[in-house]
CSV table of C-alpha atoms in Angstrom, one decimal:
chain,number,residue,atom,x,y,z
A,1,UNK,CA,94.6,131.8,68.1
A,2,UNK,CA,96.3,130.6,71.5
A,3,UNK,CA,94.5,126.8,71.4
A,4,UNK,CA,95.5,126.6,67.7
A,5,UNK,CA,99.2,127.7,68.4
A,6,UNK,CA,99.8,125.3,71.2
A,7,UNK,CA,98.0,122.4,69.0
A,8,UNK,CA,100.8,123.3,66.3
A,9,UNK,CA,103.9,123.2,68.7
A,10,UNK,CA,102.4,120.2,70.4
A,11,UNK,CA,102.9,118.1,67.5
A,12,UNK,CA,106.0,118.7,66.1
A,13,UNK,CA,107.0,117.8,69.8
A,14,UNK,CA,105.2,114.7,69.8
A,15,UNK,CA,106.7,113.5,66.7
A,16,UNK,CA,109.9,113.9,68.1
A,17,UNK,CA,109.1,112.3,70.5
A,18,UNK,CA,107.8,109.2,68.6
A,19,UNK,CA,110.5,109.0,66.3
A,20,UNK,CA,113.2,108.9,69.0
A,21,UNK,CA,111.0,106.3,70.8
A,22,UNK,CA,111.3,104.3,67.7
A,23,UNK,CA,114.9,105.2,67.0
A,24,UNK,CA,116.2,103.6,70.3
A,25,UNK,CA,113.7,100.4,70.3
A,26,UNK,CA,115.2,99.6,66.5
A,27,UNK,CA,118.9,100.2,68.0
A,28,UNK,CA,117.9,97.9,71.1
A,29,UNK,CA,118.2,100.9,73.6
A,30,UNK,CA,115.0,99.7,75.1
A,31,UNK,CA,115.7,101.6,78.7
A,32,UNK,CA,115.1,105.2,77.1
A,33,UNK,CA,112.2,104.1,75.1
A,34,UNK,CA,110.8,102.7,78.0
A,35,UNK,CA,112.1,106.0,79.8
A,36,UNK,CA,110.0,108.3,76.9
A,37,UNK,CA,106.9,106.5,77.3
A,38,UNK,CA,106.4,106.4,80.9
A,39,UNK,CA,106.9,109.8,81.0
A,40,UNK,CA,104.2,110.1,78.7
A,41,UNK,CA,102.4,108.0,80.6
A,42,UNK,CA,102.8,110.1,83.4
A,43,UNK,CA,101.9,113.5,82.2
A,44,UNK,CA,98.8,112.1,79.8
A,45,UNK,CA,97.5,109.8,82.0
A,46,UNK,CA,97.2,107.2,78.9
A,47,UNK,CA,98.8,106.0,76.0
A,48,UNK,CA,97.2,105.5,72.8
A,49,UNK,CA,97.2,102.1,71.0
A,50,UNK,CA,100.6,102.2,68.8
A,51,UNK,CA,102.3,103.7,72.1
A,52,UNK,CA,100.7,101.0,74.5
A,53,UNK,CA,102.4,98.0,71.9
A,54,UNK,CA,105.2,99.9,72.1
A,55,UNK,CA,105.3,99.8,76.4
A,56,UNK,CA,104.7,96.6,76.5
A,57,UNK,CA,107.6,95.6,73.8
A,58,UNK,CA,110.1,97.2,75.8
A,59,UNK,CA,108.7,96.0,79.1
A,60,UNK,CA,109.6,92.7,77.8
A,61,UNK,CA,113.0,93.0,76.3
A,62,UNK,CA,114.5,94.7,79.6
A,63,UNK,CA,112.5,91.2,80.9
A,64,UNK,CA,110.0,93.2,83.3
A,65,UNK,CA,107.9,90.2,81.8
A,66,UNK,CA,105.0,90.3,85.2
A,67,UNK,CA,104.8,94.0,84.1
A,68,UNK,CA,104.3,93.3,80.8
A,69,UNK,CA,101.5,91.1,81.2
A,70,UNK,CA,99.5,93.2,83.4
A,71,UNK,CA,100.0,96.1,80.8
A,72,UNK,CA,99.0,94.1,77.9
A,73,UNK,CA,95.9,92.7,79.7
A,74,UNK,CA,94.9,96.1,81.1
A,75,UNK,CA,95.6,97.3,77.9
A,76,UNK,CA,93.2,94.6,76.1
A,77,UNK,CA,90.4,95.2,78.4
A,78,UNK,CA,90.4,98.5,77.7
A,79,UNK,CA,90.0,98.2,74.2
A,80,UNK,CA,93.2,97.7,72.6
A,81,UNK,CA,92.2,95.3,69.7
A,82,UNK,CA,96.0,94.3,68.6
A,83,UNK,CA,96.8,90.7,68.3
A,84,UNK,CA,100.7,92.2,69.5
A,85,UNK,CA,99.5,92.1,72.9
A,86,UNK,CA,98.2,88.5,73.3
A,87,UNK,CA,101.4,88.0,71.5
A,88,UNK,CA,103.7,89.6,73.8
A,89,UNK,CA,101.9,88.0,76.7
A,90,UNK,CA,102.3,84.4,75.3
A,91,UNK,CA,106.3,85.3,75.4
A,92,UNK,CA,105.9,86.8,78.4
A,93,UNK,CA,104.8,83.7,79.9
A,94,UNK,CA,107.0,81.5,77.9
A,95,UNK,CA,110.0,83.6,80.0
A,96,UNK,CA,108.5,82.8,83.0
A,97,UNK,CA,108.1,79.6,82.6
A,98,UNK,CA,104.3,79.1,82.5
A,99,UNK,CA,104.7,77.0,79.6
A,100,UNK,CA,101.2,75.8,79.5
A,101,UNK,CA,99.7,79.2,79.9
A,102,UNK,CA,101.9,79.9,76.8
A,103,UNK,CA,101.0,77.2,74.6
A,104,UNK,CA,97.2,77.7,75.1
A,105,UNK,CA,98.0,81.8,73.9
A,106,UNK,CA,99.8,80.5,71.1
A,107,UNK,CA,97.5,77.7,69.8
A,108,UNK,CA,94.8,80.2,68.3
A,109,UNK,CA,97.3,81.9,65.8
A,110,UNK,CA,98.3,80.0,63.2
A,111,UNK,CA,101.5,82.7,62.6
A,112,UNK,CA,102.2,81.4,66.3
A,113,UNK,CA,102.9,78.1,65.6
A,114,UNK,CA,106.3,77.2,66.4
A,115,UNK,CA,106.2,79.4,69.5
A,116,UNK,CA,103.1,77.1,70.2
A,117,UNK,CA,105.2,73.9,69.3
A,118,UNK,CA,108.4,75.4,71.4
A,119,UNK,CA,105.8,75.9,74.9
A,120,UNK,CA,104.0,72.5,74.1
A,121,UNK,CA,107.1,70.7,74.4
A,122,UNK,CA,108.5,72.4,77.4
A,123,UNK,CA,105.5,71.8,79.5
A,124,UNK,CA,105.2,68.6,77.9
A,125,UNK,CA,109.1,67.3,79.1
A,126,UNK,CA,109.8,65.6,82.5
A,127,UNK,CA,110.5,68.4,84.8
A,128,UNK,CA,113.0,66.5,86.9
A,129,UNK,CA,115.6,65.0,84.2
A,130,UNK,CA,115.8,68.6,82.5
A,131,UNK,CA,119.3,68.9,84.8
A,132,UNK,CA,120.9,66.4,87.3
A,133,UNK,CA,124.2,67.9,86.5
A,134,UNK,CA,125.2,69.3,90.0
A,135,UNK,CA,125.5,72.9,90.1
A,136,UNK,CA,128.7,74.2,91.7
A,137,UNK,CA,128.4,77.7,93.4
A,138,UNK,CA,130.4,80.4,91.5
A,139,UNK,CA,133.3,82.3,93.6
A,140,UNK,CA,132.8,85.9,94.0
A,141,UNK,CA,134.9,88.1,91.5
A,142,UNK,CA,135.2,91.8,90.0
A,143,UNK,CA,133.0,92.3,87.1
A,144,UNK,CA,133.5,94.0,83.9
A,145,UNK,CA,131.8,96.8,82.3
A,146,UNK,CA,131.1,98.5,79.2
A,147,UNK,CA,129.4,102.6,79.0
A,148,UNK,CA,127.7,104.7,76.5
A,149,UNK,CA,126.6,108.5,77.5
A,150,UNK,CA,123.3,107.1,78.1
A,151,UNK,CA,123.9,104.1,80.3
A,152,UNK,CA,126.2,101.2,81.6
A,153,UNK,CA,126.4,97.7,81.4
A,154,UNK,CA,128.2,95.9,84.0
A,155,UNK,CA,128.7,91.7,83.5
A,156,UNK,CA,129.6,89.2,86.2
A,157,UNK,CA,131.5,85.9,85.3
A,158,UNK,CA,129.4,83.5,87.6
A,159,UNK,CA,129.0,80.3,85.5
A,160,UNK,CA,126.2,78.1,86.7
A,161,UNK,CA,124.3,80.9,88.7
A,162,UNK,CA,120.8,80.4,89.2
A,163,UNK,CA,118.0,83.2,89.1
A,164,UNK,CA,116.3,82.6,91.8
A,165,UNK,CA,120.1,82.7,93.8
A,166,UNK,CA,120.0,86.3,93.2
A,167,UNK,CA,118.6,89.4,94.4
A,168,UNK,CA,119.2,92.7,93.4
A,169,UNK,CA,118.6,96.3,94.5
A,170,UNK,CA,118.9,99.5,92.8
A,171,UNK,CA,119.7,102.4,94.8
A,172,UNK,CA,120.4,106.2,93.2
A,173,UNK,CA,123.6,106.3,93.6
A,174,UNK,CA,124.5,101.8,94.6
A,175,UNK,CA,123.6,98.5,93.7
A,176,UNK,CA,123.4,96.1,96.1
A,177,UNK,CA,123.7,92.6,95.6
A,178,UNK,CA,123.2,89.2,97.3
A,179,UNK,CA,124.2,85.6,96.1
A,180,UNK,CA,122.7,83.5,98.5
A,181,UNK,CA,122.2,79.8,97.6
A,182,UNK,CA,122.1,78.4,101.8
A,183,UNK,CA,124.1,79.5,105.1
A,184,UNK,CA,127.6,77.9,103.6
A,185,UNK,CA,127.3,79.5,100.1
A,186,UNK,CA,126.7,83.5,99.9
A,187,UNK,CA,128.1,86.5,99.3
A,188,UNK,CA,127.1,90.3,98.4
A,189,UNK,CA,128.3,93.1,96.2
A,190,UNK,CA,128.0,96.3,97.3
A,191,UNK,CA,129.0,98.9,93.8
A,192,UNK,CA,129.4,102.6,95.0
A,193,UNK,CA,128.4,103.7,91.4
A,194,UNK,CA,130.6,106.8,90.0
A,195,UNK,CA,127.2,109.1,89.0
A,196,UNK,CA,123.5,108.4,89.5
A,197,UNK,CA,121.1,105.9,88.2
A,198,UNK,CA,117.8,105.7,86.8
A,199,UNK,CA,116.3,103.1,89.5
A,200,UNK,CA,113.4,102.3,88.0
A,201,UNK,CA,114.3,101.5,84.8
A,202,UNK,CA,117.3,99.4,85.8
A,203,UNK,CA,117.6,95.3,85.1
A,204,UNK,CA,119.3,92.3,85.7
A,205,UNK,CA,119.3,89.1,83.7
A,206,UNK,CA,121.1,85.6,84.3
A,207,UNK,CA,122.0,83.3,82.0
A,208,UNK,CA,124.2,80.3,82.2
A,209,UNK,CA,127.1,82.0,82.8
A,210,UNK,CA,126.7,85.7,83.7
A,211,UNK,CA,125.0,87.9,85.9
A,212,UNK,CA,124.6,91.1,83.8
A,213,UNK,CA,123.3,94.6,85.1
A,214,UNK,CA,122.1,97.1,83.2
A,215,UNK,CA,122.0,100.5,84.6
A,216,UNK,CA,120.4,103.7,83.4
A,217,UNK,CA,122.8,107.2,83.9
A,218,UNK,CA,120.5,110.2,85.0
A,219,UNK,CA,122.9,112.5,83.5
A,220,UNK,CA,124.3,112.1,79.9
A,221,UNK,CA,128.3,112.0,80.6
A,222,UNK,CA,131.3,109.3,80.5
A,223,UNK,CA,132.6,107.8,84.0
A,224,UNK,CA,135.8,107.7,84.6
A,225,UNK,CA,135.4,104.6,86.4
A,226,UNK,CA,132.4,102.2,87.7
A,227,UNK,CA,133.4,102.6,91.5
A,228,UNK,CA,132.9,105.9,93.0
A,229,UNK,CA,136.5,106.6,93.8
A,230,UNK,CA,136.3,108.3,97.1
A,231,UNK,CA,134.5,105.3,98.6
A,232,UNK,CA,136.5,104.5,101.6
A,233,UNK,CA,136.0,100.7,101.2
A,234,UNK,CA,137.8,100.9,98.2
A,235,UNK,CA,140.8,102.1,99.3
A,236,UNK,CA,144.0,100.5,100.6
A,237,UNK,CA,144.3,101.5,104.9
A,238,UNK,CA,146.9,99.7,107.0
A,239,UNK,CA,145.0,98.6,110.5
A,240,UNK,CA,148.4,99.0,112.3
A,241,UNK,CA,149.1,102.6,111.0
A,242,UNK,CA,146.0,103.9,111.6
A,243,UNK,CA,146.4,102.6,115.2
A,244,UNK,CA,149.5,104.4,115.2
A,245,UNK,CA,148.2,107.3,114.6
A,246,UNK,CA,145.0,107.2,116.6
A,247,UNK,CA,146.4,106.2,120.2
A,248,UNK,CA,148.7,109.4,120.9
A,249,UNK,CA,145.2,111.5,120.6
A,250,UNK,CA,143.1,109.5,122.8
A,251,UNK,CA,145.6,108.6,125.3
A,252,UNK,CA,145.9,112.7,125.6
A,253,UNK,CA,141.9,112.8,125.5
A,254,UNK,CA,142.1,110.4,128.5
A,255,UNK,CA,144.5,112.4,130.3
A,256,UNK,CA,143.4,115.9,129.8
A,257,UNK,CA,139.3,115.0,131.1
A,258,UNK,CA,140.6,113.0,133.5
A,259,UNK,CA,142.8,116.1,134.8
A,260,UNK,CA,139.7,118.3,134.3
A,261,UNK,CA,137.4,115.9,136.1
A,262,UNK,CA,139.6,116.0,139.1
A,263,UNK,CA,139.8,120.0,139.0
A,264,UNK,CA,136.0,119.9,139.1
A,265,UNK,CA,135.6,117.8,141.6
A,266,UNK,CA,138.3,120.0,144.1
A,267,UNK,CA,136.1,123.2,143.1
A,268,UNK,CA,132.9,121.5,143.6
A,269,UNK,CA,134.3,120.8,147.3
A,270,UNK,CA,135.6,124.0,147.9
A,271,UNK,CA,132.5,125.9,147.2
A,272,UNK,CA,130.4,123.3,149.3
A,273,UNK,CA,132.7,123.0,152.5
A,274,UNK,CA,135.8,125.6,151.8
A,275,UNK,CA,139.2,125.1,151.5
A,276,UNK,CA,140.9,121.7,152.7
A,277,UNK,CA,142.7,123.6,155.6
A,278,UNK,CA,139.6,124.7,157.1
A,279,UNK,CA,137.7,121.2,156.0
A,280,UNK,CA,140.5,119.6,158.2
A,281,UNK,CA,140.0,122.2,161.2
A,282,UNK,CA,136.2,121.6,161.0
A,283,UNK,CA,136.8,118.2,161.4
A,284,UNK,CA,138.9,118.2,164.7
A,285,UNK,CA,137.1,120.9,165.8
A,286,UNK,CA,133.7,118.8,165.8
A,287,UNK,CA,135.8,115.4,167.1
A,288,UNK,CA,136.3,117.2,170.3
């Protein structure tokens, strides 16, 4: 009775499951699917073939495209027959931009067709006249963001960034960030974040003219604000005032050890040679 009981609570779970899988990848929430089956993955050990399709689709729309085609191709070899994966890996590449690689994916679908036309032409054009338009290096600024209970999205105005300018790490409870384009032109954020993160299944994307983060909350809930508010950095300290207040303690420090060293010094010579009365009768003493 036991095996058959757990085999009917098991499924009921696992249909939750599935259907809140597909609930958040047809309302774009592509993080918590992602979220659902890795944990799957995790306990399991596999993932059957709908839920491998499904891994792979979200690995690609939060643009984890290297991921996503060493899934699909693992997945393939292992005998996943759907025509999804060599799909997703053509757009994977596409993203990349291994345009060629692309286009040969493409080619042997005929439903693939302008995706095959779209990578045949951008492998095909010049490389060097896609932009001579100088590039001027954006000037650091605050960002704005945007919450749910699940997550937050925070957006940086830096028109004309490049990708390969940026480089981002996600920390539990930070994200730190470096704009670096050479020596003259750089900057970093560093974001104290109100709650904890998801690390793992945290992004960034950059377009033409943002820099856009999108973080994962490890506990349901609604920040008050993006910066953790006790971050000292954040707040407003006058140099001179806290000078102020800082020099009357260690000037007293100073003057109390120093004080105390001399006391131990005069008790370190009274115990060794007496009193200074009879130090200075030894002395004339031995003279004569």
């Amino acid at each position: 009775m036991k095996p058959s009981q757990n085999k009917t609570t098991t499924q009921p779970l696992m249909q939750m499951i599935d259907e809140s899988i597909i609930k958040h990848i047809n309302s774009g929430n592509y993080h918590i699917s992602l979220l659902h089956l890795e944990q799957i993955l995790h306990e399991n050990g596999f993932l059957n073939h709908n839920y491998q399709i499904r891994h792979v689709q979200c690995l690609y729309y939060v643009k984890r495209y290297t991921e996503a085609i060493e899934y699909a191709q693992k997945y393939i070899s292992e005998g996943n027959p759907s025509k999804d994966l060599t799909f997703l890996i053509g757009l994977s590449l596409y993203e990349i931009g291994q345009y060629y690689e692309a286009a040969n994916i493409f080619r042997f679908n005929p439903r693939w067709e302008l995706w095959y036309r779209k990578a045949y032409i951008m492998q095909a054009y010049p490389r060097n006249i896609i932009n001579k338009k100088k590039i001027e290096f954006p000037v650091k600024s605050e960002p704005t963001w945007t919450q749910t209970d699940d997550s937050v999205t925070v957006v940086f105005p830096y028109p004309g960034l490049l990708k390969s300018e940026v480089t981002v790490d996600f920390y539990p409870e930070s994200v730190d960030i470096l704009i670096y384009r050479n020596e003259k032109q750089s900057f970093s954020h560093n974001i104290e974040l109100n709650g904890a993160i998801l690390t793992y299944t945290c992004s960034y994307s950059v377009n033409h003219d943002n820099l856009t983060l999108e973080l994962v909350k490890v506990v349901k809930s609604k920040w008050p604000s993006l910066y953790y508010t006790d971050d000292i950095r954040e707040k407003d300290y006058t140099i001179q005032a806290e000078l102020q207040k800082i020099n009357p303690v260690t000037t007293n420090l100073l003057e109390e050890s120093e004080a105390d060293a001399i006391l131990a010094c005069q008790k370190a010579q009274e115990q060794m040679f007496g009193p200074p009365e009879k130090r200075i009768q030894r002395y004339l003493k031995d003279k004569d």
